[in-house]
Amino acid sequence: IRRVFHTLKGSGRLVGAKTLGEFSWKIESLLNRVLDGSRPASPQVVAMVETARQQLPSLRSALAGEQVYADLAGIEAIADRLSAGEEVSYTPAAAPAVRTTVAWPGG
């Protein structure tokens, strides 16, 4: 699973899809902490990975030019806190107000 987010990070950055690359990097970083033993794979970590996985179709849609609403900043913030060792959970906003655009060179 970490490798998938690693690949999405690198591929996103390579093609200029900064939002995809940075989002994937946050989840990869969290999973790196689990793999190096500096934090356990708690239920909160597993839930965060599932939350991130659920966002991937939206990020793909944004790459295709569709308007997408997602709370990527909120998810990333919780991923950072989990990476730091906190046991916190992501709670989605009632109605995400952040329009996510994924930069795509030339398009």
PDB file of N, CA and C in Angstrom:
ATOM      1  N   ILE A   1       0.847  -1.188   0.000  1.00  0.00           N
ATOM      2  CA  ILE A   1       0.000   0.000   0.000  1.00  0.00           C
ATOM      3  C   ILE A   1       0.890   1.248   0.000  1.00  0.00           C
ATOM      4  N   ARG A   2       1.944   1.218   0.808  1.00  0.00           N
ATOM      5  CA  ARG A   2       2.858   2.363   0.831  1.00  0.00           C
ATOM      6  C   ARG A   2       3.465   2.586  -0.545  1.00  0.00           C
ATOM      7  N   ARG A   3       3.790   1.503  -1.217  1.00  0.00           N
ATOM      8  CA  ARG A   3       4.405   1.607  -2.542  1.00  0.00           C
ATOM      9  C   ARG A   3       3.446   2.264  -3.545  1.00  0.00           C
ATOM     10  N   VAL A   4       2.171   1.991  -3.440  1.00  0.00           N
ATOM     11  CA  VAL A   4       1.189   2.615  -4.335  1.00  0.00           C
ATOM     12  C   VAL A   4       1.215   4.134  -4.140  1.00  0.00           C
ATOM     13  N   PHE A   5       1.179   4.580  -2.883  1.00  0.00           N
ATOM     14  CA  PHE A   5       1.205   6.017  -2.631  1.00  0.00           C
ATOM     15  C   PHE A   5       2.549   6.626  -3.029  1.00  0.00           C
ATOM     16  N   HIS A   6       3.636   5.859  -2.879  1.00  0.00           N
ATOM     17  CA  HIS A   6       4.952   6.314  -3.331  1.00  0.00           C
ATOM     18  C   HIS A   6       4.939   6.536  -4.846  1.00  0.00           C
ATOM     19  N   THR A   7       4.365   5.591  -5.575  1.00  0.00           N
ATOM     20  CA  THR A   7       4.297   5.694  -7.036  1.00  0.00           C
ATOM     21  C   THR A   7       3.415   6.868  -7.456  1.00  0.00           C
ATOM     22  N   LEU A   8       2.278   7.045  -6.805  1.00  0.00           N
ATOM     23  CA  LEU A   8       1.403   8.172  -7.114  1.00  0.00           C
ATOM     24  C   LEU A   8       2.104   9.498  -6.821  1.00  0.00           C
ATOM     25  N   LYS A   9       2.863   9.549  -5.736  1.00  0.00           N
ATOM     26  CA  LYS A   9       3.612  10.761  -5.409  1.00  0.00           C
ATOM     27  C   LYS A   9       4.588  11.094  -6.532  1.00  0.00           C
ATOM     28  N   GLY A  10       5.414  10.129  -6.882  1.00  0.00           N
ATOM     29  CA  GLY A  10       6.429  10.369  -7.905  1.00  0.00           C
ATOM     30  C   GLY A  10       5.845  10.668  -9.261  1.00  0.00           C
ATOM     31  N   SER A  11       4.840   9.915  -9.656  1.00  0.00           N
ATOM     32  CA  SER A  11       4.214  10.129 -10.962  1.00  0.00           C
ATOM     33  C   SER A  11       3.496  11.465 -11.014  1.00  0.00           C
ATOM     34  N   GLY A  12       2.794  11.809  -9.933  1.00  0.00           N
ATOM     35  CA  GLY A  12       2.108  13.095  -9.886  1.00  0.00           C
ATOM     36  C   GLY A  12       3.087  14.247 -10.014  1.00  0.00           C
ATOM     37  N   ARG A  13       4.169  14.179  -9.279  1.00  0.00           N
ATOM     38  CA  ARG A  13       5.179  15.238  -9.347  1.00  0.00           C
ATOM     39  C   ARG A  13       5.816  15.290 -10.731  1.00  0.00           C
ATOM     40  N   LEU A  14       6.064  14.127 -11.314  1.00  0.00           N
ATOM     41  CA  LEU A  14       6.713  14.057 -12.619  1.00  0.00           C
ATOM     42  C   LEU A  14       5.909  14.776 -13.698  1.00  0.00           C
ATOM     43  N   VAL A  15       4.588  14.617 -13.646  1.00  0.00           N
ATOM     44  CA  VAL A  15       3.747  15.214 -14.688  1.00  0.00           C
ATOM     45  C   VAL A  15       3.173  16.575 -14.283  1.00  0.00           C
ATOM     46  N   GLY A  16       3.570  17.081 -13.137  1.00  0.00           N
ATOM     47  CA  GLY A  16       3.107  18.394 -12.715  1.00  0.00           C
ATOM     48  C   GLY A  16       1.789  18.396 -11.968  1.00  0.00           C
ATOM     49  N   ALA A  17       1.304  17.233 -11.563  1.00  0.00           N
ATOM     50  CA  ALA A  17       0.066  17.144 -10.789  1.00  0.00           C
ATOM     51  C   ALA A  17       0.427  17.283  -9.304  1.00  0.00           C
ATOM     52  N   LYS A  18       0.712  18.518  -8.911  1.00  0.00           N
ATOM     53  CA  LYS A  18       1.227  18.799  -7.576  1.00  0.00           C
ATOM     54  C   LYS A  18       0.281  18.326  -6.468  1.00  0.00           C
ATOM     55  N   THR A  19      -0.998  18.558  -6.623  1.00  0.00           N
ATOM     56  CA  THR A  19      -1.961  18.180  -5.593  1.00  0.00           C
ATOM     57  C   THR A  19      -1.926  16.674  -5.354  1.00  0.00           C
ATOM     58  N   LEU A  20      -1.935  15.898  -6.416  1.00  0.00           N
ATOM     59  CA  LEU A  20      -1.856  14.442  -6.293  1.00  0.00           C
ATOM     60  C   LEU A  20      -0.542  14.033  -5.639  1.00  0.00           C
ATOM     61  N   GLY A  21       0.557  14.625  -6.074  1.00  0.00           N
ATOM     62  CA  GLY A  21       1.862  14.277  -5.532  1.00  0.00           C
ATOM     63  C   GLY A  21       1.980  14.574  -4.050  1.00  0.00           C
ATOM     64  N   GLU A  22       1.526  15.753  -3.641  1.00  0.00           N
ATOM     65  CA  GLU A  22       1.642  16.132  -2.234  1.00  0.00           C
ATOM     66  C   GLU A  22       0.703  15.316  -1.343  1.00  0.00           C
ATOM     67  N   PHE A  23      -0.514  15.085  -1.824  1.00  0.00           N
ATOM     68  CA  PHE A  23      -1.461  14.267  -1.060  1.00  0.00           C
ATOM     69  C   PHE A  23      -0.894  12.868  -0.851  1.00  0.00           C
ATOM     70  N   SER A  24      -0.375  12.280  -1.911  1.00  0.00           N
ATOM     71  CA  SER A  24       0.181  10.931  -1.831  1.00  0.00           C
ATOM     72  C   SER A  24       1.398  10.891  -0.920  1.00  0.00           C
ATOM     73  N   TRP A  25       2.205  11.964  -0.937  1.00  0.00           N
ATOM     74  CA  TRP A  25       3.385  12.022  -0.092  1.00  0.00           C
ATOM     75  C   TRP A  25       3.012  11.993   1.387  1.00  0.00           C
ATOM     76  N   LYS A  26       1.936  12.660   1.764  1.00  0.00           N
ATOM     77  CA  LYS A  26       1.510  12.664   3.172  1.00  0.00           C
ATOM     78  C   LYS A  26       1.172  11.255   3.649  1.00  0.00           C
ATOM     79  N   ILE A  27       0.480  10.499   2.796  1.00  0.00           N
ATOM     80  CA  ILE A  27       0.096   9.143   3.186  1.00  0.00           C
ATOM     81  C   ILE A  27       1.319   8.226   3.157  1.00  0.00           C
ATOM     82  N   GLU A  28       2.165   8.394   2.153  1.00  0.00           N
ATOM     83  CA  GLU A  28       3.390   7.593   2.103  1.00  0.00           C
ATOM     84  C   GLU A  28       4.232   7.841   3.352  1.00  0.00           C
ATOM     85  N   SER A  29       4.375   9.089   3.738  1.00  0.00           N
ATOM     86  CA  SER A  29       5.167   9.436   4.914  1.00  0.00           C
ATOM     87  C   SER A  29       4.616   8.766   6.170  1.00  0.00           C
ATOM     88  N   LEU A  30       3.309   8.785   6.318  1.00  0.00           N
ATOM     89  CA  LEU A  30       2.667   8.112   7.449  1.00  0.00           C
ATOM     90  C   LEU A  30       2.999   6.623   7.439  1.00  0.00           C
ATOM     91  N   LEU A  31       2.870   5.999   6.298  1.00  0.00           N
ATOM     92  CA  LEU A  31       3.142   4.562   6.208  1.00  0.00           C
ATOM     93  C   LEU A  31       4.627   4.249   6.387  1.00  0.00           C
ATOM     94  N   ASN A  32       5.497   5.186   6.033  1.00  0.00           N
ATOM     95  CA  ASN A  32       6.925   5.005   6.309  1.00  0.00           C
ATOM     96  C   ASN A  32       7.176   4.907   7.809  1.00  0.00           C
ATOM     97  N   ARG A  33       6.445   5.705   8.604  1.00  0.00           N
ATOM     98  CA  ARG A  33       6.595   5.650  10.063  1.00  0.00           C
ATOM     99  C   ARG A  33       6.167   4.281  10.589  1.00  0.00           C
ATOM    100  N   VAL A  34       5.119   3.727  10.003  1.00  0.00           N
ATOM    101  CA  VAL A  34       4.673   2.395  10.427  1.00  0.00           C
ATOM    102  C   VAL A  34       5.741   1.364  10.069  1.00  0.00           C
ATOM    103  N   LEU A  35       6.252   1.448   8.841  1.00  0.00           N
ATOM    104  CA  LEU A  35       7.251   0.468   8.405  1.00  0.00           C
ATOM    105  C   LEU A  35       8.555   0.552   9.191  1.00  0.00           C
ATOM    106  N   ASP A  36       8.954   1.764   9.592  1.00  0.00           N
ATOM    107  CA  ASP A  36      10.219   1.868  10.337  1.00  0.00           C
ATOM    108  C   ASP A  36      10.024   1.633  11.840  1.00  0.00           C
ATOM    109  N   GLY A  37       8.786   1.367  12.255  1.00  0.00           N
ATOM    110  CA  GLY A  37       8.507   1.022  13.643  1.00  0.00           C
ATOM    111  C   GLY A  37       8.399   2.210  14.580  1.00  0.00           C
ATOM    112  N   SER A  38       8.399   3.425  14.052  1.00  0.00           N
ATOM    113  CA  SER A  38       8.318   4.596  14.926  1.00  0.00           C
ATOM    114  C   SER A  38       6.895   4.939  15.337  1.00  0.00           C
ATOM    115  N   ARG A  39       5.923   4.263  14.734  1.00  0.00           N
ATOM    116  CA  ARG A  39       4.527   4.396  15.175  1.00  0.00           C
ATOM    117  C   ARG A  39       3.783   3.123  14.794  1.00  0.00           C
ATOM    118  N   PRO A  40       2.825   2.715  15.622  1.00  0.00           N
ATOM    119  CA  PRO A  40       2.081   1.484  15.317  1.00  0.00           C
ATOM    120  C   PRO A  40       1.027   1.700  14.234  1.00  0.00           C
ATOM    121  N   ALA A  41       0.641   0.617  13.613  1.00  0.00           N
ATOM    122  CA  ALA A  41      -0.453   0.641  12.628  1.00  0.00           C
ATOM    123  C   ALA A  41      -1.767   0.563  13.393  1.00  0.00           C
ATOM    124  N   SER A  42      -2.097   1.641  14.066  1.00  0.00           N
ATOM    125  CA  SER A  42      -3.293   1.709  14.904  1.00  0.00           C
ATOM    126  C   SER A  42      -4.549   1.741  14.040  1.00  0.00           C
ATOM    127  N   PRO A  43      -5.698   1.549  14.654  1.00  0.00           N
ATOM    128  CA  PRO A  43      -6.952   1.681  13.900  1.00  0.00           C
ATOM    129  C   PRO A  43      -7.090   3.052  13.225  1.00  0.00           C
ATOM    130  N   GLN A  44      -6.547   4.104  13.836  1.00  0.00           N
ATOM    131  CA  GLN A  44      -6.618   5.431  13.244  1.00  0.00           C
ATOM    132  C   GLN A  44      -5.775   5.505  11.966  1.00  0.00           C
ATOM    133  N   VAL A  45      -4.629   4.847  11.962  1.00  0.00           N
ATOM    134  CA  VAL A  45      -3.785   4.812  10.766  1.00  0.00           C
ATOM    135  C   VAL A  45      -4.490   4.055   9.656  1.00  0.00           C
ATOM    136  N   VAL A  46      -5.055   2.906   9.989  1.00  0.00           N
ATOM    137  CA  VAL A  46      -5.777   2.108   8.990  1.00  0.00           C
ATOM    138  C   VAL A  46      -6.946   2.906   8.427  1.00  0.00           C
ATOM    139  N   ALA A  47      -7.680   3.606   9.285  1.00  0.00           N
ATOM    140  CA  ALA A  47      -8.798   4.438   8.821  1.00  0.00           C
ATOM    141  C   ALA A  47      -8.308   5.557   7.913  1.00  0.00           C
ATOM    142  N   MET A  48      -7.159   6.150   8.216  1.00  0.00           N
ATOM    143  CA  MET A  48      -6.623   7.228   7.376  1.00  0.00           C
ATOM    144  C   MET A  48      -6.257   6.698   5.992  1.00  0.00           C
ATOM    145  N   VAL A  49      -5.653   5.527   5.943  1.00  0.00           N
ATOM    146  CA  VAL A  49      -5.301   4.936   4.644  1.00  0.00           C
ATOM    147  C   VAL A  49      -6.565   4.682   3.832  1.00  0.00           C
ATOM    148  N   GLU A  50      -7.609   4.220   4.472  1.00  0.00           N
ATOM    149  CA  GLU A  50      -8.874   3.982   3.764  1.00  0.00           C
ATOM    150  C   GLU A  50      -9.477   5.308   3.295  1.00  0.00           C
ATOM    151  N   THR A  51      -9.427   6.329   4.134  1.00  0.00           N
ATOM    152  CA  THR A  51      -9.925   7.644   3.737  1.00  0.00           C
ATOM    153  C   THR A  51      -9.167   8.148   2.521  1.00  0.00           C
ATOM    154  N   ALA A  52      -7.852   8.012   2.541  1.00  0.00           N
ATOM    155  CA  ALA A  52      -7.027   8.452   1.410  1.00  0.00           C
ATOM    156  C   ALA A  52      -7.363   7.658   0.155  1.00  0.00           C
ATOM    157  N   ARG A  53      -7.539   6.371   0.307  1.00  0.00           N
ATOM    158  CA  ARG A  53      -7.888   5.527  -0.842  1.00  0.00           C
ATOM    159  C   ARG A  53      -9.201   5.972  -1.459  1.00  0.00           C
ATOM    160  N   GLN A  54     -10.142   6.340  -0.636  1.00  0.00           N
ATOM    161  CA  GLN A  54     -11.440   6.785  -1.129  1.00  0.00           C
ATOM    162  C   GLN A  54     -11.351   8.083  -1.919  1.00  0.00           C
ATOM    163  N   GLN A  55     -10.309   8.865  -1.706  1.00  0.00           N
ATOM    164  CA  GLN A  55     -10.143  10.139  -2.413  1.00  0.00           C
ATOM    165  C   GLN A  55      -9.525   9.973  -3.801  1.00  0.00           C
ATOM    166  N   LEU A  56      -8.900   8.839  -4.058  1.00  0.00           N
ATOM    167  CA  LEU A  56      -8.190   8.658  -5.327  1.00  0.00           C
ATOM    168  C   LEU A  56      -9.079   8.821  -6.557  1.00  0.00           C
ATOM    169  N   PRO A  57     -10.303   8.302  -6.586  1.00  0.00           N
ATOM    170  CA  PRO A  57     -11.142   8.548  -7.765  1.00  0.00           C
ATOM    171  C   PRO A  57     -11.433  10.038  -7.983  1.00  0.00           C
ATOM    172  N   SER A  58     -11.580  10.793  -6.903  1.00  0.00           N
ATOM    173  CA  SER A  58     -11.804  12.236  -7.041  1.00  0.00           C
ATOM    174  C   SER A  58     -10.588  12.922  -7.639  1.00  0.00           C
ATOM    175  N   LEU A  59      -9.414  12.512  -7.203  1.00  0.00           N
ATOM    176  CA  LEU A  59      -8.192  13.106  -7.753  1.00  0.00           C
ATOM    177  C   LEU A  59      -8.045  12.765  -9.225  1.00  0.00           C
ATOM    178  N   ARG A  60      -8.433  11.570  -9.601  1.00  0.00           N
ATOM    179  CA  ARG A  60      -8.400  11.180 -11.012  1.00  0.00           C
ATOM    180  C   ARG A  60      -9.383  12.025 -11.810  1.00  0.00           C
ATOM    181  N   SER A  61     -10.554  12.239 -11.267  1.00  0.00           N
ATOM    182  CA  SER A  61     -11.556  13.070 -11.941  1.00  0.00           C
ATOM    183  C   SER A  61     -11.048  14.500 -12.115  1.00  0.00           C
ATOM    184  N   ALA A  62     -10.362  15.014 -11.105  1.00  0.00           N
ATOM    185  CA  ALA A  62      -9.800  16.355 -11.209  1.00  0.00           C
ATOM    186  C   ALA A  62      -8.750  16.415 -12.314  1.00  0.00           C
ATOM    187  N   LEU A  63      -7.965  15.368 -12.442  1.00  0.00           N
ATOM    188  CA  LEU A  63      -6.983  15.313 -13.529  1.00  0.00           C
ATOM    189  C   LEU A  63      -7.666  15.334 -14.891  1.00  0.00           C
ATOM    190  N   ALA A  64      -8.861  14.774 -14.954  1.00  0.00           N
ATOM    191  CA  ALA A  64      -9.622  14.741 -16.201  1.00  0.00           C
ATOM    192  C   ALA A  64     -10.358  16.058 -16.452  1.00  0.00           C
ATOM    193  N   GLY A  65     -10.168  17.029 -15.567  1.00  0.00           N
ATOM    194  CA  GLY A  65     -10.767  18.338 -15.771  1.00  0.00           C
ATOM    195  C   GLY A  65     -12.114  18.543 -15.110  1.00  0.00           C
ATOM    196  N   GLU A  66     -12.579  17.567 -14.362  1.00  0.00           N
ATOM    197  CA  GLU A  66     -13.865  17.697 -13.682  1.00  0.00           C
ATOM    198  C   GLU A  66     -13.692  18.523 -12.410  1.00  0.00           C
ATOM    199  N   GLN A  67     -14.751  19.217 -12.029  1.00  0.00           N
ATOM    200  CA  GLN A  67     -14.740  19.975 -10.788  1.00  0.00           C
ATOM    201  C   GLN A  67     -14.986  18.989  -9.649  1.00  0.00           C
ATOM    202  N   VAL A  68     -14.095  19.029  -8.671  1.00  0.00           N
ATOM    203  CA  VAL A  68     -14.156  18.078  -7.565  1.00  0.00           C
ATOM    204  C   VAL A  68     -14.078  18.851  -6.255  1.00  0.00           C
ATOM    205  N   TYR A  69     -14.861  18.440  -5.285  1.00  0.00           N
ATOM    206  CA  TYR A  69     -14.824  19.022  -3.953  1.00  0.00           C
ATOM    207  C   TYR A  69     -14.331  17.958  -2.988  1.00  0.00           C
ATOM    208  N   ALA A  70     -13.251  18.267  -2.281  1.00  0.00           N
ATOM    209  CA  ALA A  70     -12.686  17.324  -1.328  1.00  0.00           C
ATOM    210  C   ALA A  70     -11.937  18.092  -0.253  1.00  0.00           C
ATOM    211  N   ASP A  71     -11.858  17.512   0.912  1.00  0.00           N
ATOM    212  CA  ASP A  71     -11.166  18.128   2.040  1.00  0.00           C
ATOM    213  C   ASP A  71      -9.743  17.570   2.128  1.00  0.00           C
ATOM    214  N   LEU A  72      -8.971  17.774   1.080  1.00  0.00           N
ATOM    215  CA  LEU A  72      -7.610  17.229   1.060  1.00  0.00           C
ATOM    216  C   LEU A  72      -6.746  17.841   2.152  1.00  0.00           C
ATOM    217  N   ALA A  73      -6.893  19.132   2.385  1.00  0.00           N
ATOM    218  CA  ALA A  73      -6.091  19.782   3.428  1.00  0.00           C
ATOM    219  C   ALA A  73      -6.396  19.182   4.803  1.00  0.00           C
ATOM    220  N   GLY A  74      -7.656  18.906   5.062  1.00  0.00           N
ATOM    221  CA  GLY A  74      -8.036  18.302   6.342  1.00  0.00           C
ATOM    222  C   GLY A  74      -7.475  16.901   6.494  1.00  0.00           C
ATOM    223  N   ILE A  75      -7.530  16.125   5.426  1.00  0.00           N
ATOM    224  CA  ILE A  75      -6.985  14.763   5.445  1.00  0.00           C
ATOM    225  C   ILE A  75      -5.476  14.814   5.645  1.00  0.00           C
ATOM    226  N   GLU A  76      -4.813  15.696   4.906  1.00  0.00           N
ATOM    227  CA  GLU A  76      -3.361  15.820   5.028  1.00  0.00           C
ATOM    228  C   GLU A  76      -2.950  16.239   6.439  1.00  0.00           C
ATOM    229  N   ALA A  77      -3.709  17.138   7.054  1.00  0.00           N
ATOM    230  CA  ALA A  77      -3.389  17.598   8.409  1.00  0.00           C
ATOM    231  C   ALA A  77      -3.467  16.447   9.407  1.00  0.00           C
ATOM    232  N   ILE A  78      -4.481  15.620   9.272  1.00  0.00           N
ATOM    233  CA  ILE A  78      -4.610  14.471  10.179  1.00  0.00           C
ATOM    234  C   ILE A  78      -3.512  13.460   9.898  1.00  0.00           C
ATOM    235  N   ALA A  79      -3.172  13.249   8.635  1.00  0.00           N
ATOM    236  CA  ALA A  79      -2.069  12.336   8.302  1.00  0.00           C
ATOM    237  C   ALA A  79      -0.769  12.814   8.944  1.00  0.00           C
ATOM    238  N   ASP A  80      -0.518  14.126   8.921  1.00  0.00           N
ATOM    239  CA  ASP A  80       0.676  14.674   9.564  1.00  0.00           C
ATOM    240  C   ASP A  80       0.668  14.409  11.066  1.00  0.00           C
ATOM    241  N   ARG A  81      -0.462  14.614  11.679  1.00  0.00           N
ATOM    242  CA  ARG A  81      -0.559  14.393  13.128  1.00  0.00           C
ATOM    243  C   ARG A  81      -0.369  12.923  13.467  1.00  0.00           C
ATOM    244  N   LEU A  82      -0.925  12.044  12.643  1.00  0.00           N
ATOM    245  CA  LEU A  82      -0.706  10.613  12.848  1.00  0.00           C
ATOM    246  C   LEU A  82       0.766  10.259  12.673  1.00  0.00           C
ATOM    247  N   SER A  83       1.405  10.842  11.676  1.00  0.00           N
ATOM    248  CA  SER A  83       2.832  10.598  11.453  1.00  0.00           C
ATOM    249  C   SER A  83       3.661  11.018  12.666  1.00  0.00           C
ATOM    250  N   ALA A  84       3.222  12.067  13.337  1.00  0.00           N
ATOM    251  CA  ALA A  84       3.923  12.568  14.517  1.00  0.00           C
ATOM    252  C   ALA A  84       3.640  11.737  15.768  1.00  0.00           C
ATOM    253  N   GLY A  85       2.764  10.751  15.646  1.00  0.00           N
ATOM    254  CA  GLY A  85       2.497   9.863  16.772  1.00  0.00           C
ATOM    255  C   GLY A  85       1.191  10.085  17.492  1.00  0.00           C
ATOM    256  N   GLU A  86       0.450  11.114  17.126  1.00  0.00           N
ATOM    257  CA  GLU A  86      -0.850  11.344  17.764  1.00  0.00           C
ATOM    258  C   GLU A  86      -1.839  10.275  17.316  1.00  0.00           C
ATOM    259  N   GLU A  87      -2.774   9.961  18.167  1.00  0.00           N
ATOM    260  CA  GLU A  87      -3.847   9.032  17.805  1.00  0.00           C
ATOM    261  C   GLU A  87      -5.116   9.855  17.597  1.00  0.00           C
ATOM    262  N   VAL A  88      -5.263  10.375  16.387  1.00  0.00           N
ATOM    263  CA  VAL A  88      -6.401  11.211  16.024  1.00  0.00           C
ATOM    264  C   VAL A  88      -7.117  10.589  14.841  1.00  0.00           C
ATOM    265  N   SER A  89      -8.339  10.994  14.644  1.00  0.00           N
ATOM    266  CA  SER A  89      -9.137  10.474  13.536  1.00  0.00           C
ATOM    267  C   SER A  89      -9.632  11.623  12.680  1.00  0.00           C
ATOM    268  N   TYR A  90      -9.750  11.363  11.408  1.00  0.00           N
ATOM    269  CA  TYR A  90     -10.295  12.346  10.477  1.00  0.00           C
ATOM    270  C   TYR A  90     -11.810  12.306  10.537  1.00  0.00           C
ATOM    271  N   THR A  91     -12.407  13.475  10.655  1.00  0.00           N
ATOM    272  CA  THR A  91     -13.855  13.604  10.588  1.00  0.00           C
ATOM    273  C   THR A  91     -14.165  14.503   9.406  1.00  0.00           C
ATOM    274  N   PRO A  92     -14.850  13.970   8.386  1.00  0.00           N
ATOM    275  CA  PRO A  92     -15.147  14.794   7.217  1.00  0.00           C
ATOM    276  C   PRO A  92     -16.029  15.986   7.558  1.00  0.00           C
ATOM    277  N   ALA A  93     -15.779  17.067   6.858  1.00  0.00           N
ATOM    278  CA  ALA A  93     -16.622  18.250   6.999  1.00  0.00           C
ATOM    279  C   ALA A  93     -18.013  17.919   6.478  1.00  0.00           C
ATOM    280  N   ALA A  94     -19.027  18.589   7.004  1.00  0.00           N
ATOM    281  CA  ALA A  94     -20.403  18.333   6.579  1.00  0.00           C
ATOM    282  C   ALA A  94     -20.563  18.545   5.075  1.00  0.00           C
ATOM    283  N   ALA A  95     -19.972  19.600   4.562  1.00  0.00           N
ATOM    284  CA  ALA A  95     -20.034  19.885   3.127  1.00  0.00           C
ATOM    285  C   ALA A  95     -18.696  20.498   2.722  1.00  0.00           C
ATOM    286  N   PRO A  96     -17.799  19.667   2.204  1.00  0.00           N
ATOM    287  CA  PRO A  96     -16.493  20.213   1.833  1.00  0.00           C
ATOM    288  C   PRO A  96     -16.626  21.424   0.918  1.00  0.00           C
ATOM    289  N   ALA A  97     -15.946  22.475   1.280  1.00  0.00           N
ATOM    290  CA  ALA A  97     -16.060  23.714   0.517  1.00  0.00           C
ATOM    291  C   ALA A  97     -14.815  23.990  -0.319  1.00  0.00           C
ATOM    292  N   VAL A  98     -13.867  23.087  -0.278  1.00  0.00           N
ATOM    293  CA  VAL A  98     -12.620  23.301  -0.994  1.00  0.00           C
ATOM    294  C   VAL A  98     -12.707  22.669  -2.378  1.00  0.00           C
ATOM    295  N   ARG A  99     -12.528  23.490  -3.385  1.00  0.00           N
ATOM    296  CA  ARG A  99     -12.505  22.960  -4.747  1.00  0.00           C
ATOM    297  C   ARG A  99     -11.092  22.452  -5.004  1.00  0.00           C
ATOM    298  N   THR A 100     -10.972  21.201  -5.380  1.00  0.00           N
ATOM    299  CA  THR A 100      -9.673  20.614  -5.652  1.00  0.00           C
ATOM    300  C   THR A 100      -9.416  20.646  -7.143  1.00  0.00           C
ATOM    301  N   THR A 101      -8.359  21.300  -7.508  1.00  0.00           N
ATOM    302  CA  THR A 101      -7.923  21.256  -8.897  1.00  0.00           C
ATOM    303  C   THR A 101      -6.553  20.615  -8.909  1.00  0.00           C
ATOM    304  N   VAL A 102      -6.360  19.715  -9.805  1.00  0.00           N
ATOM    305  CA  VAL A 102      -5.087  19.061  -9.945  1.00  0.00           C
ATOM    306  C   VAL A 102      -4.422  19.619 -11.177  1.00  0.00           C
ATOM    307  N   ALA A 103      -3.331  20.317 -10.967  1.00  0.00           N
ATOM    308  CA  ALA A 103      -2.635  20.953 -12.092  1.00  0.00           C
ATOM    309  C   ALA A 103      -2.149  19.898 -13.076  1.00  0.00           C
ATOM    310  N   TRP A 104      -2.403  20.124 -14.325  1.00  0.00           N
ATOM    311  CA  TRP A 104      -1.988  19.232 -15.388  1.00  0.00           C
ATOM    312  C   TRP A 104      -1.355  20.084 -16.480  1.00  0.00           C
ATOM    313  N   PRO A 105      -0.051  19.911 -16.734  1.00  0.00           N
ATOM    314  CA  PRO A 105       0.612  20.765 -17.709  1.00  0.00           C
ATOM    315  C   PRO A 105      -0.066  20.722 -19.078  1.00  0.00           C
ATOM    316  N   GLY A 106      -0.306  21.866 -19.613  1.00  0.00           N
ATOM    317  CA  GLY A 106      -0.881  21.969 -20.958  1.00  0.00           C
ATOM    318  C   GLY A 106      -2.361  21.675 -21.032  1.00  0.00           C
ATOM    319  N   GLY A 107      -3.011  21.479 -19.876  1.00  0.00           N
ATOM    320  CA  GLY A 107      -4.423  21.144 -19.964  1.00  0.00           C
ATOM    321  C   GLY A 107      -5.262  21.681 -18.938  1.00  0.00           C
TER     322      GLY A 107
END
